[in-house]
Amino acid sequence: RLLAFNQGDSAEDGIFIRALASLEARLLPSTVRSGGFFWSPDGRELATILAGRLAAVDVGTGVSRTIATGPEAPTRGGTWGRDGVILVSIDGAIHRVSAAGGTLTPVLAPEKDRYSWHGWPSFLPDGRRFLFTSEMREGGENVPVVQVADLATPASARVVLKRAMLVGLADGHVVYGTPEGRLEAIPVDPASLERVGEPRVLVQQVSNDTRTGSVAASVVEGGALAYRLGRDPQSEFVWMDRSGRR
């Protein structure tokens, strides 16, 4: 098993690869300044996004191949299905493309009166449905939610969890981060994805960014969980007088 991660606080330094049984990491060529990455189902390639270019890098040889090109816009993760379909979030909308290469096709764009963006898609085992995070406008505030959709009918997406940012599905549990920095898991019915139990806190103070919906954690079937501690700083502009009072 391999672990892919950014060495620093950004992707400027590239993506590093290490075996779970080792502490030695190596830089994966062609990944400097990549805006995001996700694994192929067989673990032989890592999909990366850089300046509108979606590419696949062979983790053994470091050779990179272009899958598709798109606009230079903010990206929010992706997922690579076992049947060769890739979903990726670009500029707040989810697109699809063949892993063999092709043209990015829109799948699900946010309804601007309800959602700010959709991102962080993750295929379910059936290869048709996928989970993803959205920023929902509700009651005058923006709330992160986890939704589920089907490739055949993406417009019928529905909310599964509120105040949650998706990490993934493993062993019948949806794993997610909360805006407060907790990493939680909740048991769900595999068919309906309805909750069948209470959430359980796995880790406290996991790094996340509520502005983008990202959570510095990853989970795979079998329960292996990787995460980074430490909340990412959130900044805001405030008015202050000369005495330092707000």
PDB file of C-alpha atoms in Angstrom:
ATOM      1  CA  ARG A   1       0.000   0.000   0.000  1.00  0.00           C
ATOM      2  CA  LEU A   2       1.217   3.474  -0.876  1.00  0.00           C
ATOM      3  CA  LEU A   3       0.460   6.896   0.562  1.00  0.00           C
ATOM      4  CA  ALA A   4       0.523  10.086  -1.529  1.00  0.00           C
ATOM      5  CA  PHE A   5       0.805  13.482   0.147  1.00  0.00           C
ATOM      6  CA  ASN A   6       2.051  17.070  -0.133  1.00  0.00           C
ATOM      7  CA  GLN A   7       5.217  17.681   1.823  1.00  0.00           C
ATOM      8  CA  GLY A   8       4.435  21.299   2.689  1.00  0.00           C
ATOM      9  CA  ASP A   9       1.393  23.501   3.157  1.00  0.00           C
ATOM     10  CA  SER A  10       0.760  23.696  -0.585  1.00  0.00           C
ATOM     11  CA  ALA A  11       1.400  21.716  -3.747  1.00  0.00           C
ATOM     12  CA  GLU A  12       4.409  23.927  -4.629  1.00  0.00           C
ATOM     13  CA  ASP A  13       6.832  21.183  -3.568  1.00  0.00           C
ATOM     14  CA  GLY A  14       5.069  18.418  -5.454  1.00  0.00           C
ATOM     15  CA  ILE A  15       3.526  15.107  -4.455  1.00  0.00           C
ATOM     16  CA  PHE A  16       5.473  12.567  -2.440  1.00  0.00           C
ATOM     17  CA  ILE A  17       4.960   8.799  -2.353  1.00  0.00           C
ATOM     18  CA  ARG A  18       5.817   6.429   0.475  1.00  0.00           C
ATOM     19  CA  ALA A  19       4.914   2.915   1.497  1.00  0.00           C
ATOM     20  CA  LEU A  20       2.758   2.663   4.612  1.00  0.00           C
ATOM     21  CA  ALA A  21       5.367   0.348   6.113  1.00  0.00           C
ATOM     22  CA  SER A  22       8.187   2.860   5.560  1.00  0.00           C
ATOM     23  CA  LEU A  23       9.072   6.395   6.669  1.00  0.00           C
ATOM     24  CA  GLU A  24      11.043   7.165   3.499  1.00  0.00           C
ATOM     25  CA  ALA A  25       9.248   9.265   0.893  1.00  0.00           C
ATOM     26  CA  ARG A  26      10.182  10.102  -2.690  1.00  0.00           C
ATOM     27  CA  LEU A  27       9.090  12.956  -4.918  1.00  0.00           C
ATOM     28  CA  LEU A  28       6.892  11.892  -7.814  1.00  0.00           C
ATOM     29  CA  PRO A  29       8.168  13.598 -10.985  1.00  0.00           C
ATOM     30  CA  SER A  30       5.865  15.861 -12.998  1.00  0.00           C
ATOM     31  CA  THR A  31       3.767  16.767  -9.934  1.00  0.00           C
ATOM     32  CA  VAL A  32       5.274  20.099  -8.807  1.00  0.00           C
ATOM     33  CA  ARG A  33       2.533  22.734  -8.431  1.00  0.00           C
ATOM     34  CA  SER A  34      -0.220  20.163  -8.934  1.00  0.00           C
ATOM     35  CA  GLY A  35      -3.549  21.460  -7.689  1.00  0.00           C
ATOM     36  CA  GLY A  36      -4.916  18.112  -6.542  1.00  0.00           C
ATOM     37  CA  PHE A  37      -4.469  14.372  -6.938  1.00  0.00           C
ATOM     38  CA  PHE A  38      -6.260  11.033  -6.582  1.00  0.00           C
ATOM     39  CA  TRP A  39      -5.433   7.363  -7.173  1.00  0.00           C
ATOM     40  CA  SER A  40      -6.315   5.041 -10.023  1.00  0.00           C
ATOM     41  CA  PRO A  41      -8.259   1.937  -8.873  1.00  0.00           C
ATOM     42  CA  ASP A  42      -5.228  -0.339  -9.321  1.00  0.00           C
ATOM     43  CA  GLY A  43      -2.884   2.051  -7.507  1.00  0.00           C
ATOM     44  CA  ARG A  44      -0.449   2.212 -10.423  1.00  0.00           C
ATOM     45  CA  GLU A  45      -1.178   5.797 -11.420  1.00  0.00           C
ATOM     46  CA  LEU A  46      -1.924   9.054  -9.681  1.00  0.00           C
ATOM     47  CA  ALA A  47      -4.198  11.563 -11.401  1.00  0.00           C
ATOM     48  CA  THR A  48      -3.028  15.159 -11.001  1.00  0.00           C
ATOM     49  CA  ILE A  49      -4.506  18.523 -11.931  1.00  0.00           C
ATOM     50  CA  LEU A  50      -2.244  21.395 -12.983  1.00  0.00           C
ATOM     51  CA  ALA A  51      -3.179  24.600 -14.814  1.00  0.00           C
ATOM     52  CA  GLY A  52      -6.238  23.021 -16.415  1.00  0.00           C
ATOM     53  CA  ARG A  53      -4.393  19.821 -17.384  1.00  0.00           C
ATOM     54  CA  LEU A  54      -5.664  16.531 -15.990  1.00  0.00           C
ATOM     55  CA  ALA A  55      -2.861  13.985 -16.173  1.00  0.00           C
ATOM     56  CA  ALA A  56      -1.987  10.506 -14.941  1.00  0.00           C
ATOM     57  CA  VAL A  57       1.474   9.845 -13.536  1.00  0.00           C
ATOM     58  CA  ASP A  58       2.855   6.305 -13.329  1.00  0.00           C
ATOM     59  CA  VAL A  59       4.055   5.955  -9.715  1.00  0.00           C
ATOM     60  CA  GLY A  60       6.690   3.448 -10.752  1.00  0.00           C
ATOM     61  CA  THR A  61       8.311   5.261 -13.679  1.00  0.00           C
ATOM     62  CA  GLY A  62       7.182   8.850 -13.117  1.00  0.00           C
ATOM     63  CA  VAL A  63       5.989   9.090 -16.735  1.00  0.00           C
ATOM     64  CA  SER A  64       3.052  11.473 -17.151  1.00  0.00           C
ATOM     65  CA  ARG A  65       0.296  11.312 -19.766  1.00  0.00           C
ATOM     66  CA  THR A  66      -2.428  13.866 -20.491  1.00  0.00           C
ATOM     67  CA  ILE A  67      -6.007  12.726 -19.939  1.00  0.00           C
ATOM     68  CA  ALA A  68      -7.800  15.986 -20.703  1.00  0.00           C
ATOM     69  CA  THR A  69      -7.396  19.742 -20.716  1.00  0.00           C
ATOM     70  CA  GLY A  70      -9.833  22.256 -19.323  1.00  0.00           C
ATOM     71  CA  PRO A  71     -10.032  25.815 -18.037  1.00  0.00           C
ATOM     72  CA  GLU A  72      -7.497  27.118 -15.534  1.00  0.00           C
ATOM     73  CA  ALA A  73      -9.927  27.330 -12.619  1.00  0.00           C
ATOM     74  CA  PRO A  74     -10.122  26.212  -8.976  1.00  0.00           C
ATOM     75  CA  THR A  75     -10.283  22.442  -8.571  1.00  0.00           C
ATOM     76  CA  ARG A  76     -11.830  20.396  -5.772  1.00  0.00           C
ATOM     77  CA  GLY A  77     -10.636  16.819  -6.066  1.00  0.00           C
ATOM     78  CA  GLY A  78     -11.633  13.888  -8.214  1.00  0.00           C
ATOM     79  CA  THR A  79     -12.280  10.160  -8.290  1.00  0.00           C
ATOM     80  CA  TRP A  80     -11.281   7.359 -10.679  1.00  0.00           C
ATOM     81  CA  GLY A  81     -13.848   4.590 -11.167  1.00  0.00           C
ATOM     82  CA  ARG A  82     -13.073   0.929 -11.835  1.00  0.00           C
ATOM     83  CA  ASP A  83     -14.772   1.104 -15.240  1.00  0.00           C
ATOM     84  CA  GLY A  84     -12.437   3.850 -16.436  1.00  0.00           C
ATOM     85  CA  VAL A  85     -14.614   6.895 -15.727  1.00  0.00           C
ATOM     86  CA  ILE A  86     -13.023   9.866 -13.968  1.00  0.00           C
ATOM     87  CA  LEU A  87     -14.998  12.564 -12.188  1.00  0.00           C
ATOM     88  CA  VAL A  88     -13.269  15.838 -11.351  1.00  0.00           C
ATOM     89  CA  SER A  89     -14.467  19.140  -9.914  1.00  0.00           C
ATOM     90  CA  ILE A  90     -13.416  22.213 -11.892  1.00  0.00           C
ATOM     91  CA  ASP A  91     -14.670  25.721 -11.159  1.00  0.00           C
ATOM     92  CA  GLY A  92     -17.302  24.387  -8.761  1.00  0.00           C
ATOM     93  CA  ALA A  93     -18.892  21.885 -11.178  1.00  0.00           C
ATOM     94  CA  ILE A  94     -18.342  18.141 -11.543  1.00  0.00           C
ATOM     95  CA  HIS A  95     -17.138  16.862 -14.922  1.00  0.00           C
ATOM     96  CA  ARG A  96     -16.471  13.393 -16.335  1.00  0.00           C
ATOM     97  CA  VAL A  97     -13.911  12.021 -18.772  1.00  0.00           C
ATOM     98  CA  SER A  98     -12.535   8.637 -19.810  1.00  0.00           C
ATOM     99  CA  ALA A  99      -9.306   7.650 -18.057  1.00  0.00           C
ATOM    100  CA  ALA A 100      -7.983   6.711 -21.502  1.00  0.00           C
ATOM    101  CA  GLY A 101      -8.276  10.365 -22.529  1.00  0.00           C
ATOM    102  CA  GLY A 102     -10.934  12.583 -24.004  1.00  0.00           C
ATOM    103  CA  THR A 103     -12.999  15.703 -23.463  1.00  0.00           C
ATOM    104  CA  LEU A 104     -14.290  16.897 -20.112  1.00  0.00           C
ATOM    105  CA  THR A 105     -18.091  16.755 -20.051  1.00  0.00           C
ATOM    106  CA  PRO A 106     -20.200  18.543 -17.412  1.00  0.00           C
ATOM    107  CA  VAL A 107     -22.096  16.201 -15.088  1.00  0.00           C
ATOM    108  CA  LEU A 108     -23.430  18.393 -12.300  1.00  0.00           C
ATOM    109  CA  ALA A 109     -23.265  22.164 -11.940  1.00  0.00           C
ATOM    110  CA  PRO A 110     -24.455  23.972  -8.801  1.00  0.00           C
ATOM    111  CA  GLU A 111     -27.824  25.686  -8.805  1.00  0.00           C
ATOM    112  CA  LYS A 112     -26.587  29.135  -7.852  1.00  0.00           C
ATOM    113  CA  ASP A 113     -29.591  29.912  -5.660  1.00  0.00           C
ATOM    114  CA  ARG A 114     -28.930  26.770  -3.582  1.00  0.00           C
ATOM    115  CA  TYR A 115     -25.243  25.862  -3.861  1.00  0.00           C
ATOM    116  CA  SER A 116     -21.947  27.716  -4.225  1.00  0.00           C
ATOM    117  CA  TRP A 117     -20.005  24.732  -5.539  1.00  0.00           C
ATOM    118  CA  HIS A 118     -19.788  20.920  -5.801  1.00  0.00           C
ATOM    119  CA  GLY A 119     -16.517  19.095  -5.184  1.00  0.00           C
ATOM    120  CA  TRP A 120     -14.540  16.163  -3.770  1.00  0.00           C
ATOM    121  CA  PRO A 121     -16.442  13.407  -5.629  1.00  0.00           C
ATOM    122  CA  SER A 122     -15.888   9.787  -4.601  1.00  0.00           C
ATOM    123  CA  PHE A 123     -17.307   6.784  -6.448  1.00  0.00           C
ATOM    124  CA  LEU A 124     -19.291   4.209  -4.518  1.00  0.00           C
ATOM    125  CA  PRO A 125     -18.483   0.495  -5.073  1.00  0.00           C
ATOM    126  CA  ASP A 126     -21.219   0.101  -7.717  1.00  0.00           C
ATOM    127  CA  GLY A 127     -19.352   2.501 -10.015  1.00  0.00           C
ATOM    128  CA  ARG A 128     -22.533   4.431 -10.837  1.00  0.00           C
ATOM    129  CA  ARG A 129     -23.254   6.449  -7.742  1.00  0.00           C
ATOM    130  CA  PHE A 130     -20.882   8.902  -6.182  1.00  0.00           C
ATOM    131  CA  LEU A 131     -20.695  10.954  -3.012  1.00  0.00           C
ATOM    132  CA  PHE A 132     -19.527  14.560  -3.045  1.00  0.00           C
ATOM    133  CA  THR A 133     -19.361  17.699  -0.917  1.00  0.00           C
ATOM    134  CA  SER A 134     -21.328  20.858  -1.673  1.00  0.00           C
ATOM    135  CA  GLU A 135     -21.568  24.261  -0.081  1.00  0.00           C
ATOM    136  CA  MET A 136     -25.294  24.800   0.472  1.00  0.00           C
ATOM    137  CA  ARG A 137     -26.942  28.150   1.093  1.00  0.00           C
ATOM    138  CA  GLU A 138     -29.331  27.742   4.003  1.00  0.00           C
ATOM    139  CA  GLY A 139     -30.840  30.291   6.346  1.00  0.00           C
ATOM    140  CA  GLY A 140     -28.429  33.042   5.438  1.00  0.00           C
ATOM    141  CA  GLU A 141     -25.288  30.942   5.897  1.00  0.00           C
ATOM    142  CA  ASN A 142     -23.157  28.588   3.831  1.00  0.00           C
ATOM    143  CA  VAL A 143     -23.257  25.018   5.118  1.00  0.00           C
ATOM    144  CA  PRO A 144     -21.076  22.123   3.888  1.00  0.00           C
ATOM    145  CA  VAL A 145     -23.141  19.037   3.045  1.00  0.00           C
ATOM    146  CA  VAL A 146     -22.449  15.565   1.663  1.00  0.00           C
ATOM    147  CA  GLN A 147     -24.643  14.502  -1.260  1.00  0.00           C
ATOM    148  CA  VAL A 148     -25.104  11.359  -3.334  1.00  0.00           C
ATOM    149  CA  ALA A 149     -25.861  11.255  -7.061  1.00  0.00           C
ATOM    150  CA  ASP A 150     -26.092   8.717  -9.870  1.00  0.00           C
ATOM    151  CA  LEU A 151     -24.210   9.160 -13.153  1.00  0.00           C
ATOM    152  CA  ALA A 152     -27.404   8.257 -15.028  1.00  0.00           C
ATOM    153  CA  THR A 153     -29.497  10.896 -13.229  1.00  0.00           C
ATOM    154  CA  PRO A 154     -27.101  13.390 -11.598  1.00  0.00           C
ATOM    155  CA  ALA A 155     -29.775  16.086 -11.255  1.00  0.00           C
ATOM    156  CA  SER A 156     -31.553  13.889  -8.689  1.00  0.00           C
ATOM    157  CA  ALA A 157     -28.724  14.330  -6.169  1.00  0.00           C
ATOM    158  CA  ARG A 158     -29.831  14.404  -2.548  1.00  0.00           C
ATOM    159  CA  VAL A 159     -28.269  15.465   0.735  1.00  0.00           C
ATOM    160  CA  VAL A 160     -26.998  12.641   2.954  1.00  0.00           C
ATOM    161  CA  LEU A 161     -25.286  14.608   5.745  1.00  0.00           C
ATOM    162  CA  LYS A 162     -25.265  18.249   6.816  1.00  0.00           C
ATOM    163  CA  ARG A 163     -22.361  20.187   8.300  1.00  0.00           C
ATOM    164  CA  ALA A 164     -20.052  17.551   6.848  1.00  0.00           C
ATOM    165  CA  MET A 165     -17.188  17.433   4.328  1.00  0.00           C
ATOM    166  CA  LEU A 166     -16.644  14.111   2.614  1.00  0.00           C
ATOM    167  CA  VAL A 167     -13.580  11.936   3.131  1.00  0.00           C
ATOM    168  CA  GLY A 168     -14.948   8.651   1.759  1.00  0.00           C
ATOM    169  CA  LEU A 169     -16.909   5.450   2.294  1.00  0.00           C
ATOM    170  CA  ALA A 170     -15.308   2.438   3.964  1.00  0.00           C
ATOM    171  CA  ASP A 171     -16.690  -0.675   5.650  1.00  0.00           C
ATOM    172  CA  GLY A 172     -20.277   0.584   5.567  1.00  0.00           C
ATOM    173  CA  HIS A 173     -19.411   3.963   7.096  1.00  0.00           C
ATOM    174  CA  VAL A 174     -19.338   7.423   5.568  1.00  0.00           C
ATOM    175  CA  VAL A 175     -16.214   9.138   6.898  1.00  0.00           C
ATOM    176  CA  TYR A 176     -16.341  12.926   6.957  1.00  0.00           C
ATOM    177  CA  GLY A 177     -14.879  16.021   8.556  1.00  0.00           C
ATOM    178  CA  THR A 178     -16.854  18.614  10.465  1.00  0.00           C
ATOM    179  CA  PRO A 179     -16.288  22.384  10.299  1.00  0.00           C
ATOM    180  CA  GLU A 180     -15.058  22.169  13.912  1.00  0.00           C
ATOM    181  CA  GLY A 181     -12.204  19.868  12.907  1.00  0.00           C
ATOM    182  CA  ARG A 182     -13.514  16.485  13.992  1.00  0.00           C
ATOM    183  CA  LEU A 183     -13.157  13.408  11.835  1.00  0.00           C
ATOM    184  CA  GLU A 184     -16.280  11.271  12.217  1.00  0.00           C
ATOM    185  CA  ALA A 185     -17.769   8.063  10.803  1.00  0.00           C
ATOM    186  CA  ILE A 186     -21.444   7.164  10.582  1.00  0.00           C
ATOM    187  CA  PRO A 187     -22.873   3.735   9.617  1.00  0.00           C
ATOM    188  CA  VAL A 188     -25.131   3.766   6.556  1.00  0.00           C
ATOM    189  CA  ASP A 189     -27.236   1.317   4.595  1.00  0.00           C
ATOM    190  CA  PRO A 190     -25.167   0.428   1.492  1.00  0.00           C
ATOM    191  CA  ALA A 191     -28.168   0.603  -0.832  1.00  0.00           C
ATOM    192  CA  SER A 192     -30.001   3.692   0.367  1.00  0.00           C
ATOM    193  CA  LEU A 193     -27.117   5.396   2.208  1.00  0.00           C
ATOM    194  CA  GLU A 194     -29.585   6.193   4.980  1.00  0.00           C
ATOM    195  CA  ARG A 195     -27.921   6.350   8.373  1.00  0.00           C
ATOM    196  CA  VAL A 196     -28.414   3.229  10.490  1.00  0.00           C
ATOM    197  CA  GLY A 197     -26.590   4.353  13.617  1.00  0.00           C
ATOM    198  CA  GLU A 198     -25.007   7.256  15.417  1.00  0.00           C
ATOM    199  CA  PRO A 199     -21.843   9.071  14.325  1.00  0.00           C
ATOM    200  CA  ARG A 200     -18.594   8.243  16.086  1.00  0.00           C
ATOM    201  CA  VAL A 201     -15.682  10.649  16.533  1.00  0.00           C
ATOM    202  CA  LEU A 202     -12.461   9.168  15.144  1.00  0.00           C
ATOM    203  CA  VAL A 203      -9.994  12.020  15.587  1.00  0.00           C
ATOM    204  CA  GLN A 204     -10.083  15.586  16.880  1.00  0.00           C
ATOM    205  CA  GLN A 205      -8.460  18.646  15.294  1.00  0.00           C
ATOM    206  CA  VAL A 206      -7.914  17.282  11.797  1.00  0.00           C
ATOM    207  CA  SER A 207      -6.758  19.862   9.279  1.00  0.00           C
ATOM    208  CA  ASN A 208      -9.504  21.143   6.983  1.00  0.00           C
ATOM    209  CA  ASP A 209     -10.549  24.185   4.997  1.00  0.00           C
ATOM    210  CA  THR A 210     -14.234  25.033   5.158  1.00  0.00           C
ATOM    211  CA  ARG A 211     -13.861  27.522   2.302  1.00  0.00           C
ATOM    212  CA  THR A 212     -12.923  24.806  -0.174  1.00  0.00           C
ATOM    213  CA  GLY A 213     -14.432  21.767   1.578  1.00  0.00           C
ATOM    214  CA  SER A 214     -11.113  19.928   1.763  1.00  0.00           C
ATOM    215  CA  VAL A 215     -10.226  17.600   4.631  1.00  0.00           C
ATOM    216  CA  ALA A 216      -6.637  16.410   5.094  1.00  0.00           C
ATOM    217  CA  ALA A 217      -7.642  12.772   5.450  1.00  0.00           C
ATOM    218  CA  SER A 218      -8.066   9.646   3.339  1.00  0.00           C
ATOM    219  CA  VAL A 219      -9.739   6.299   3.989  1.00  0.00           C
ATOM    220  CA  VAL A 220      -9.844   3.039   2.041  1.00  0.00           C
ATOM    221  CA  GLU A 221     -11.906  -0.146   2.213  1.00  0.00           C
ATOM    222  CA  GLY A 222     -10.583  -2.216   5.085  1.00  0.00           C
ATOM    223  CA  GLY A 223     -10.427   0.772   7.404  1.00  0.00           C
ATOM    224  CA  ALA A 224      -6.927   2.184   6.785  1.00  0.00           C
ATOM    225  CA  LEU A 225      -7.101   5.887   7.639  1.00  0.00           C
ATOM    226  CA  ALA A 226      -4.511   8.607   7.048  1.00  0.00           C
ATOM    227  CA  TYR A 227      -4.903  12.184   8.252  1.00  0.00           C
ATOM    228  CA  ARG A 228      -3.028  15.364   9.136  1.00  0.00           C
ATOM    229  CA  LEU A 229      -3.540  17.092  12.450  1.00  0.00           C
ATOM    230  CA  GLY A 230      -3.732  20.850  12.880  1.00  0.00           C
ATOM    231  CA  ARG A 231      -6.490  23.187  11.802  1.00  0.00           C
ATOM    232  CA  ASP A 232      -5.748  25.324   8.766  1.00  0.00           C
ATOM    233  CA  PRO A 233      -5.859  29.013   9.629  1.00  0.00           C
ATOM    234  CA  GLN A 234      -8.996  30.888   8.643  1.00  0.00           C
ATOM    235  CA  SER A 235      -8.585  34.609   8.043  1.00  0.00           C
ATOM    236  CA  GLU A 236     -11.037  37.481   8.014  1.00  0.00           C
ATOM    237  CA  PHE A 237     -10.974  41.226   7.524  1.00  0.00           C
ATOM    238  CA  VAL A 238     -12.122  43.300  10.499  1.00  0.00           C
ATOM    239  CA  TRP A 239     -12.436  47.011  11.271  1.00  0.00           C
ATOM    240  CA  MET A 240     -10.326  48.206  14.226  1.00  0.00           C
ATOM    241  CA  ASP A 241      -9.823  51.646  15.717  1.00  0.00           C
ATOM    242  CA  ARG A 242      -6.421  53.086  16.654  1.00  0.00           C
ATOM    243  CA  SER A 243      -6.617  51.613  20.129  1.00  0.00           C
ATOM    244  CA  GLY A 244      -6.943  48.118  18.687  1.00  0.00           C
ATOM    245  CA  ARG A 245     -10.618  47.636  19.450  1.00  0.00           C
ATOM    246  CA  ARG A 246     -12.885  45.993  16.923  1.00  0.00           C
TER     247      ARG A 246
END
